[in-house]
């Protein structure tokens, strides 16, 4: 399938969480091989949307397709291998960085004789220095640990990474270096990235495609260069407040 066909398509997707309408009639196309950034105020539905895309949650209504296939028709384990998730707050499992990555290999059922290679390539893609591999993961800095989380998500050899504010807990300088890593994964490896971000400078720099959400609805979606120049009043108001 070429990059012109969408990674995800959503049709009239609704998500009600504990009586709150987190997503309200979302219809959207997410392109393949690019970084799509989700922006919008806190509570807009960015996390709720991301969680649907590898079935951490299922929508209460509407249809979602991944690469043309109904997402419910893809076995969950297969989907999660193809579509990885990186959370906002990186979590270290016990043991070294290598142990953390090996654990992901066992979940991903990477053949035993391929595990070392996969650890090496995932660590390299996430820009983790070799010398860090044998350090205890719980002694790493926040930025190093977020790289381990990215490498862990790469262990399954995914086509797509979903990232929920992956740089939110990091200082701006570290956030920028992680942003560069994410940009390389997309531009050099062709990975599709769907990422929620509250850093507008980061969103502008990384996004090929952008979606603004507010109150569970799409305010505007399109190529990032157009979206950030859009004269839509709701978008302008948001950007002038946070930008
Ligand atoms: P964002 O990621 O844009 O900050 P969220 O997707 O976290 O927004 O939240 C969207 C809406 O859904 C908000 O109104 C939020 O309060 C609500 N929500 C999210 N998760 C839950 C939950 N587990 N229980 C109840 N309401 C929730």
XYZ file of C-alpha atoms in Angstrom, residues 19-236:
218
model
C -20.844 9.724 31.126
C -18.540 12.289 29.469
C -18.611 12.588 25.690
C -14.832 12.524 25.133
C -15.181 12.215 21.339
C -18.199 13.478 19.483
C -18.578 12.524 15.820
C -14.946 12.399 14.712
C -14.412 11.810 10.991
C -10.796 11.924 10.021
C -8.122 10.560 7.738
C -4.585 10.096 9.081
C -1.916 9.859 6.368
C 0.707 7.128 6.248
C 4.445 7.713 6.588
C 4.077 11.160 8.127
C 3.827 12.726 11.545
C 0.290 13.761 12.402
C 0.124 15.994 15.458
C -3.039 16.323 17.529
C -3.385 19.708 19.191
C -6.088 21.291 21.294
C -6.780 22.332 24.864
C -6.614 19.962 27.787
C -9.689 17.701 27.760
C -10.190 18.116 23.984
C -10.046 14.343 23.414
C -6.483 13.858 22.154
C -5.706 10.937 24.495
C -9.141 9.433 24.030
C -8.576 9.431 20.257
C -5.082 7.935 20.430
C -6.292 5.149 22.724
C -8.788 3.996 20.087
C -6.114 3.562 17.439
C -4.541 0.462 18.953
C -7.662 -0.569 20.827
C -6.677 0.382 24.346
C -10.332 1.459 24.212
C -13.108 0.805 21.713
C -15.412 3.597 20.535
C -19.024 3.688 21.672
C -20.052 4.431 18.065
C -18.506 4.853 14.640
C -16.017 3.016 12.462
C -12.213 2.938 12.457
C -10.074 1.432 9.716
C -6.341 0.800 9.747
C -4.789 0.577 6.281
C -8.179 -0.134 4.822
C -9.076 -2.940 7.245
C -11.697 -2.594 9.949
C -9.713 -2.278 13.143
C -11.939 -4.788 14.960
C -11.128 -7.407 12.327
C -7.410 -7.250 13.149
C -6.458 -9.489 16.123
C -5.538 -7.152 18.995
C -2.048 -8.626 19.443
C -1.329 -8.218 15.737
C -2.649 -4.667 15.763
C -0.522 -3.742 18.791
C 2.568 -5.188 17.153
C 1.941 -3.055 14.082
C 0.795 0.014 16.009
C 2.896 0.816 19.088
C 2.045 3.210 21.908
C 4.347 5.579 23.802
C 2.824 7.106 26.928
C 3.420 10.533 28.393
C 5.231 9.376 31.516
C 7.976 6.875 30.800
C 7.990 3.835 33.072
C 11.057 1.700 33.782
C 10.589 -2.024 34.307
C 13.037 -3.654 36.737
C 16.506 -4.426 35.416
C 18.783 -2.912 32.832
C 17.830 -1.108 29.639
C 18.657 -4.342 27.805
C 16.279 -6.247 30.135
C 13.553 -3.690 29.430
C 13.961 -4.206 25.707
C 14.237 -7.996 26.025
C 10.933 -8.034 27.905
C 9.299 -6.257 24.967
C 10.890 -8.834 22.648
C 9.255 -11.689 24.552
C 5.854 -9.980 24.388
C 6.372 -9.371 20.675
C 7.431 -13.000 20.185
C 10.690 -12.002 18.505
C 12.553 -15.283 17.740
C 15.271 -15.956 20.365
C 18.118 -15.746 17.848
C 16.920 -12.323 16.660
C 16.500 -10.659 20.069
C 20.011 -9.199 20.379
C 19.852 -7.777 16.867
C 16.421 -6.308 17.511
C 17.585 -4.735 20.790
C 20.568 -3.203 18.987
C 18.533 -1.830 16.100
C 15.694 -0.504 18.277
C 18.174 1.191 20.628
C 19.984 2.763 17.666
C 16.727 4.025 16.139
C 15.819 5.608 19.478
C 19.334 7.160 19.699
C 20.280 5.246 22.842
C 24.047 5.072 23.375
C 25.398 1.498 23.535
C 26.881 2.154 26.967
C 23.392 2.767 28.382
C 22.192 -0.739 27.512
C 23.659 -2.298 30.654
C 22.577 0.481 33.047
C 19.663 -0.033 35.447
C 16.662 1.554 33.734
C 15.478 3.205 36.953
C 18.694 5.249 37.143
C 18.228 6.972 33.797
C 17.277 10.604 33.267
C 13.722 11.341 32.089
C 14.912 11.891 28.520
C 16.964 8.680 28.451
C 14.037 6.764 29.873
C 11.664 8.163 27.268
C 14.119 6.931 24.599
C 13.954 3.479 26.205
C 10.165 3.648 26.010
C 10.407 4.525 22.316
C 12.916 1.696 21.739
C 10.572 -0.668 23.594
C 7.741 0.304 21.260
C 10.066 -0.266 18.272
C 10.903 -3.832 19.369
C 7.824 -5.191 17.600
C 8.921 -3.607 14.312
C 5.802 -1.413 14.125
C 4.574 0.531 11.091
C 2.959 3.163 13.282
C 3.689 4.765 16.643
C 1.034 6.504 18.713
C 2.532 8.975 21.147
C 0.632 10.713 23.913
C 2.554 13.912 24.706
C 5.863 12.025 24.703
C 7.888 15.098 25.666
C 5.503 16.610 28.234
C 7.526 15.523 31.261
C 10.863 16.695 29.790
C 12.710 20.011 29.812
C 12.531 21.910 26.481
C 16.067 21.028 25.399
C 15.613 17.299 26.020
C 12.175 17.485 24.432
C 13.765 18.956 21.292
C 16.281 16.101 20.990
C 13.496 13.531 21.384
C 11.569 15.465 18.729
C 14.529 15.052 16.369
C 14.535 11.302 16.983
C 10.813 11.127 16.218
C 11.337 13.189 13.043
C 14.065 10.769 11.876
C 11.880 7.730 12.554
C 9.286 9.210 10.261
C 11.441 10.737 7.535
C 14.120 8.034 7.325
C 12.227 4.903 8.347
C 8.838 5.857 6.911
C 7.096 5.318 10.241
C 3.602 6.750 10.622
C 3.447 8.770 13.842
C 0.289 10.072 15.487
C 1.257 12.278 18.367
C -0.596 14.470 20.841
C 1.400 17.551 21.755
C 0.796 20.604 23.866
C 4.044 22.219 22.701
C 2.999 24.279 19.706
C 6.578 24.993 18.585
C 7.211 21.248 18.603
C 3.961 20.574 16.769
C 4.849 23.119 14.062
C 8.326 21.704 13.642
C 7.400 18.032 13.487
C 3.953 17.857 11.953
C 3.370 16.991 8.326
C -0.324 16.798 9.084
C -2.187 18.337 11.996
C -5.551 18.010 13.665
C -7.040 20.433 16.132
C -9.574 18.965 18.533
C -11.834 20.828 20.925
C -14.599 19.401 23.094
C -14.329 16.039 21.361
C -14.776 17.459 17.854
C -12.395 18.176 14.987
C -12.010 21.953 14.636
C -9.726 21.661 11.628
C -7.495 19.020 10.026
C -5.061 19.126 7.133
C -1.467 19.606 6.047
C 0.345 21.271 8.952
C 1.514 24.260 6.922
C -2.106 25.094 6.063
C -3.525 24.336 9.482
C -1.129 26.576 11.371
C -1.905 29.440 8.948
C -5.645 28.849 9.062
C -7.856 31.787 9.932
C -10.390 29.604 11.774
C -11.286 31.710 14.836
C -11.202 28.812 17.310
C -7.795 27.720 16.040
C -6.387 31.270 16.067
